[in-house]
């Protein structure tokens, strides 16, 4: 695939939000052309890929970017077509989107909400991006989703696991394929009880932002319902790299389980510190001390190495799945890049195809037509089995994977094994569930 001839051209120096949307330049205003923000011309359409290329989640972000580039290649008719061949919807034919060649611009979120909003704003205002996608932080996702709602473009969330993204901070212009904290708790708790018993005392270390809060809440609620006691829950800065001072008090707390509500480089560092402090070999309350990582990824497992052996967690998708869609994606990604994709790569590739498919089914790039095409959409062939984009909150519902670190990996990518595929019914909740209360989807904004 030839790389896009668009590049990140810096952030907009000025520009305020006014009325229902951004104060766009005249040539991008909805009333200047066909009634919605950044309506494309006849030859090309521009998508904005906003990922962390620096910072604690950079590994996930760079894998997301690889997947986005692969998706663009497939949409434009290059490569082997990947999941276009297995997707239950047969609207995409390799001729771009509605006959327009797909181009893209990129931004670096730095895993910072302000930086992510600035790069997304620039992609919309300067580059004419009609859809923004990406991110590996729920704080970033919530901030950029709100911006896209104001701007009148669709936001296809990347890797965001916080309940808030489709809970209190949900938006009509935003959609999430990735699973959430509630789903992790609902899938993990029965497996933890079966393996470790119901008489456990847990100590939580939690990343100090909205993903950490909702993951802590979800895991606490689900494990306490089965008999576990939460001894303590301590917040840790997202910028933390050495967690020794946070690990030391665990040894004197009376806890016999440590729950690391950390992701990316944070989890790699905190788990490494926990192992260095001897927690894996400790015995407390007459039980072997256990460590849990609620949200796993292959990239995190690779970073943590042997420290992940035997440790349970959940994941949205894994490259070892044997459904036709997963196999097609792994084949395409592996051929292009030389290694299997992460769950971050999978969800961003899928989101790109889902957007393109919705535009095609709607016959329009108008974000409100696209939103209508996505709401209540049921599909298969993209990994994880049958999936529903629920209209009530724009959250995808599908099976959830419980995994653990493999004791005897066969290679550097064979680090996690699937121990249970949790059926979608077990992780489904009502839209007004208390962990998701307080938000309103509102109405779609086309930017007019």
mmCIF file of C-alpha atoms in Angstrom, residues 1-4 47-53 60-76 84 102-107 109 123 131-136 141 144 154-160 175 177 329 333 336-337 341-355:
data_model
loop_
_atom_site.group_PDB
_atom_site.id
_atom_site.type_symbol
_atom_site.label_atom_id
_atom_site.label_comp_id
_atom_site.label_asym_id
_atom_site.label_seq_id
_atom_site.Cartn_x
_atom_site.Cartn_y
_atom_site.Cartn_z
ATOM 1 C CA UNK A 1 0.000 0.000 0.000
ATOM 2 C CA UNK A 2 1.279 3.430 -0.768
ATOM 3 C CA UNK A 3 1.210 5.644 2.262
ATOM 4 C CA UNK A 4 -1.350 8.434 2.369
ATOM 5 C CA UNK A 47 -10.419 9.839 7.710
ATOM 6 C CA UNK A 48 -8.605 10.974 10.863
ATOM 7 C CA UNK A 49 -6.571 8.427 12.817
ATOM 8 C CA UNK A 50 -5.829 9.847 16.261
ATOM 9 C CA UNK A 51 -3.570 7.485 18.242
ATOM 10 C CA UNK A 52 -0.938 7.666 21.006
ATOM 11 C CA UNK A 53 2.387 7.575 19.200
ATOM 12 C CA UNK A 60 -1.011 0.092 21.502
ATOM 13 C CA UNK A 61 -1.245 3.278 19.460
ATOM 14 C CA UNK A 62 1.361 2.229 16.931
ATOM 15 C CA UNK A 63 -0.360 -1.139 16.482
ATOM 16 C CA UNK A 64 -3.646 0.694 15.974
ATOM 17 C CA UNK A 65 -2.021 2.786 13.264
ATOM 18 C CA UNK A 66 -0.769 -0.342 11.502
ATOM 19 C CA UNK A 67 -4.312 -1.714 11.497
ATOM 20 C CA UNK A 68 -5.780 1.543 10.206
ATOM 21 C CA UNK A 69 -3.340 1.544 7.307
ATOM 22 C CA UNK A 70 -4.265 -2.072 6.550
ATOM 23 C CA UNK A 71 -7.960 -1.213 6.629
ATOM 24 C CA UNK A 72 -7.408 1.658 4.176
ATOM 25 C CA UNK A 73 -5.476 -0.687 1.907
ATOM 26 C CA UNK A 74 -8.317 -3.209 1.917
ATOM 27 C CA UNK A 75 -11.028 -0.582 1.424
ATOM 28 C CA UNK A 76 -9.137 0.724 -1.603
ATOM 29 C CA UNK A 84 -13.970 -7.695 3.744
ATOM 30 C CA UNK A 102 -9.868 6.546 1.176
ATOM 31 C CA UNK A 103 -7.095 8.882 2.377
ATOM 32 C CA UNK A 104 -6.085 9.550 5.961
ATOM 33 C CA UNK A 105 -4.362 11.963 8.299
ATOM 34 C CA UNK A 106 -2.815 11.067 11.634
ATOM 35 C CA UNK A 107 -2.347 12.666 15.034
ATOM 36 C CA UNK A 109 -2.801 11.936 21.304
ATOM 37 C CA UNK A 123 -7.776 17.008 11.402
ATOM 38 C CA UNK A 131 -14.629 10.729 10.680
ATOM 39 C CA UNK A 132 -12.251 10.578 13.652
ATOM 40 C CA UNK A 133 -11.178 7.309 15.226
ATOM 41 C CA UNK A 134 -8.500 5.989 17.562
ATOM 42 C CA UNK A 135 -7.154 6.404 21.053
ATOM 43 C CA UNK A 136 -5.866 4.020 23.706
ATOM 44 C CA UNK A 141 -11.895 8.878 24.029
ATOM 45 C CA UNK A 144 -12.500 13.493 21.556
ATOM 46 C CA UNK A 154 -18.685 10.582 13.563
ATOM 47 C CA UNK A 155 -16.320 9.288 16.252
ATOM 48 C CA UNK A 156 -15.510 5.569 16.019
ATOM 49 C CA UNK A 157 -13.835 4.923 19.370
ATOM 50 C CA UNK A 158 -10.628 2.923 19.404
ATOM 51 C CA UNK A 159 -9.325 1.234 22.522
ATOM 52 C CA UNK A 160 -11.478 2.611 25.333
ATOM 53 C CA UNK A 175 -19.731 4.512 18.713
ATOM 54 C CA UNK A 177 -16.783 -1.608 19.341
ATOM 55 C CA UNK A 329 -7.313 -10.583 9.808
ATOM 56 C CA UNK A 333 -1.806 -8.319 9.336
ATOM 57 C CA UNK A 336 2.112 -7.150 6.065
ATOM 58 C CA UNK A 337 3.912 -6.627 9.365
ATOM 59 C CA UNK A 341 -2.089 -8.135 15.689
ATOM 60 C CA UNK A 342 -3.084 -6.974 19.157
ATOM 61 C CA UNK A 343 -6.625 -6.409 20.389
ATOM 62 C CA UNK A 344 -5.988 -2.685 19.827
ATOM 63 C CA UNK A 345 -5.200 -3.354 16.168
ATOM 64 C CA UNK A 346 -8.252 -5.567 15.807
ATOM 65 C CA UNK A 347 -10.778 -3.100 17.215
ATOM 66 C CA UNK A 348 -9.486 -0.163 15.146
ATOM 67 C CA UNK A 349 -9.441 -2.182 11.925
ATOM 68 C CA UNK A 350 -13.004 -3.317 12.609
ATOM 69 C CA UNK A 351 -14.189 0.203 13.442
ATOM 70 C CA UNK A 352 -12.871 1.470 10.114
ATOM 71 C CA UNK A 353 -14.730 -1.238 8.205
ATOM 72 C CA UNK A 354 -17.904 -0.667 10.220
ATOM 73 C CA UNK A 355 -17.846 3.052 9.417
#
